[in-house]
Every structure is written in C-alpha cells, then in structure tokens.
C-alpha cells in the first residue's frame, strides 16, 4: 500500500503532470461557473486535446476538470442562485440566502473547506477500500437500486417546508415530468407529442437553469430589485462559530457521499440531496435550514465532492461508470488502450496510483485557488442588479443553447423560468420537483428491472436483506418526525405542582 502511494506521488509530481493537473482544475472551475455546461460536457469537449498526451497525464487533466467543476458550480449557486452543476442545486437553497444576508464569502469558504475535507476523506477510502467496496457494490442489483431510489424519494419530506402537501405535489409533478420520453420497459415514446427533442426526456439541466436562475430574476423584477449587498471585507470571512457548526455536516456529508458514490450510476446529485435531507433530520439548527444556514451548504457540498471521488470505485475496479462524467472518462481509458476492471490495479499500477494521488494534489490546488478568492468572488454582489440580471439571463440562455446547440433547450429554460416565477410567487417548494425529476428515470428503470426479475411480483424485495435495510431507513426518514411528535412528553418533576398545594 505504502509503496503504491509513493509510486503515485513520483508519477503525479512530475512537472508535466503538475502543470496539466493545474490546467484541469482551473478549466473545471471555469466550466462549473457556466450554467448548463457541466463537467460531463467539459470533459467530452476537451478530450480530443489530450490525444497526444501520455495516458496518465491526459487522465490527470480530465479528472481535474471533473472535480474542479464541482467547486466552480458552487460559486454561481451561492452568488446568483444559478447552479453551474446539477450537484450544486441543493447548495442554492441556503447558499443564496446567505449571500442575500451578506455572508456569501462564508458560504463559499465553507463550500471550499467542506469539499476539500470530503475529497481527502474519500480519497483515502478510495485507496484503501476500492476493491472491497467494488465487491460489495456488485451485490447491488435492480432490487437494491430500487430501495436506494425509494430512500431518495423519502427525503422529499425534508424539502417540503411548512406544507408537506405542497412538497408531495411538487415531487409528484417532477415524477410525472420524468415519464416524458422513451418507456424503460417497452421502448415506446410517451408524452413527446411527436417532438424528437423529448425522446430522451425532459432535459434536467435546462429545467434547473430555468427554475433557479430565470425564475429568480423574474420574481425579483416583480417585487423590485433589492439594493446591492454592501458589506465590509471582514464581514465576508467565515467565523469560528460557523466553522464549529460545519464540522458535523461535513463529516456526515462526506460519509454519505462516499457510500452513495460507490454505487454504479448514482452520480453526485442524489448524494447531495440525501445529505441535505439527513441534515434536516439531525442538525441542531435544522429549523434554520432553507433560510441561510451554514449547514445547508457544508453538508451537500461535502457529499457531492465525496461522491465525485467515490464514482471512481466502480469505474476503476469494475469498468462500470459511476456517473455521466465517469462514463466519458471510461471512454478515454478505452481510447488509450486501457481496460478498467479488477486487473487494472495490477497491470497499470503507475497510471492508477498516479491518477489517485493527483486527486489529492488537485484538491490542494483548488483549496488554494478558491479559499482566498471566496471574499473576492462575493464582491460580485456589489454590482447593481440592473446590470447583474441581464448578465444572469444572457449566461443562462447561452449556456442552455450550448448544451445541444438548438433553440429547444432555450425554450425549455424559458418555460421552466416562468414556472419557477409562479412557484416563488405562490411559495411552492422547488427542491421536491427537482428531486422527482432527478430520481424519476432511475426509479422507473429499477422498478422495471425488479418487476422483470420477480415475474411481475414486487414482493421479491422481501428476499433481499440489503434492500430491506435500506427500505427500513427510508421509512424512518419519512415517518420518523411524525412518530416522534406522537410520543408522550413527560413533564419534568421540578415543573409539576406538588400534591396538596
């Protein structure tokens, strides 16, 4: 183990690999800043530029783009309520509220710190536990994946705000939108209205941009643009109290992110949603979540970065992509004549351990880049909103167009923006709708496969112990708060009136 780590440092610390690692994380940060682009598109676009590189150098750069984009996506989520990455959607809920209160610097700082801690934590586990975790992940078939999706849906309770009915209604709307496209079982088109652009489903990224960015701008125009946020530089720095409050959320988010990231196809978006949902249950300040609590930034940011690293467990050890970006990276391995799988660690130790150690180096670079820059990024909020809103709209629509290079994406953003405006106007929660849209396709796929395995009998779930444990957790997460409220509360003895008085 130690010899492999030393070999990795010898490989990653060469001047050439250090240079391209820096280029990768810097490019990833910029890509994450641009709404709609995302790490998957960024890696795919820049992949041809690495054809003349050594395989290890190319993969170090491409991986740097991947986890660099996780950092970049947070910046716009916090400052202008425009998630640059799908995994940064949850950060918008509290990060943007912190920015409105003049605490944007603190939100960006804790996002950078949490992301770094989670990345290092997950990297250590990745190095030590990759083979055992890969074997465990092989036990997760359609039945277990179905239970994971149900667990994700159970977190809707956490995102519903004061009205659970509204939360469930919005989640149902998201699940209904997720049914648009090709039927997972029969392959027939559903609700596409003969529009070929809808055959692959309602595009999630465009909906996300419209709801959070365009909808926010439209709502602010209606209520009257707020005055630019003017705070002293010192007030933009994170405080010791905020750091102490973030320790628990960062730890919980890191563990959850790594565990979920090890599952093939789970990605980091689901991890951030579930981490936030857990925080709404266990945090001491859970009543403040959604109103600008530092825990609402620390936990999902830690989870999505831990999951981003953990996505490499199934990618490297099984040859199964952990998410969309690692699927592109899997193609890069093939392009260089490499075959990810159980034998990769033995046949290409220099490449594998050089790549893994580069994660550590790249995250140090990102911390050095992002932590000092957080208060400077926060100064963007001093720009008058008469100038800032057109910039937000321009980047949103251009980012949407760049995804598929057609106007259909732009129209989706516009329609989602109008929907987002009315949702804010009538105080309808957006997060459950987004969660339903994210989980819907994964849930349907797992449900179809589970039904096929059981010849139409879904009670096959009862014969899978892992699935039963996960389902029990889902029930506790969904019904736990209601059950706690039903428990009798004993009055402390000192508060009772003595008998005979």
PDB file of N, CA and C in Angstrom, residues 61 142 282 303 433:
ATOM      1  N   UNK A  61      -5.450  15.350 -16.169  1.00  0.00           N
ATOM      2  CA  UNK A  61      -6.075  16.608 -16.575  1.00  0.00           C
ATOM      3  C   UNK A  61      -7.596  16.474 -16.647  1.00  0.00           C
ATOM      4  N   UNK A 142     -30.838  -4.609  -9.384  1.00  0.00           N
ATOM      5  CA  UNK A 142     -32.021  -3.753  -9.559  1.00  0.00           C
ATOM      6  C   UNK A 142     -32.855  -3.597  -8.290  1.00  0.00           C
ATOM      7  N   UNK A 282     -31.177  15.681  11.547  1.00  0.00           N
ATOM      8  CA  UNK A 282     -30.269  15.504  12.685  1.00  0.00           C
ATOM      9  C   UNK A 282     -29.578  16.794  13.130  1.00  0.00           C
ATOM     10  N   UNK A 303     -20.919  16.169   0.394  1.00  0.00           N
ATOM     11  CA  UNK A 303     -21.451  14.931  -0.185  1.00  0.00           C
ATOM     12  C   UNK A 303     -21.156  14.832  -1.670  1.00  0.00           C
ATOM     13  N   UNK A 433     -39.640  19.155  -6.636  1.00  0.00           N
ATOM     14  CA  UNK A 433     -39.842  18.964  -8.083  1.00  0.00           C
ATOM     15  C   UNK A 433     -38.548  18.516  -8.754  1.00  0.00           C
TER      16      UNK A 433
END
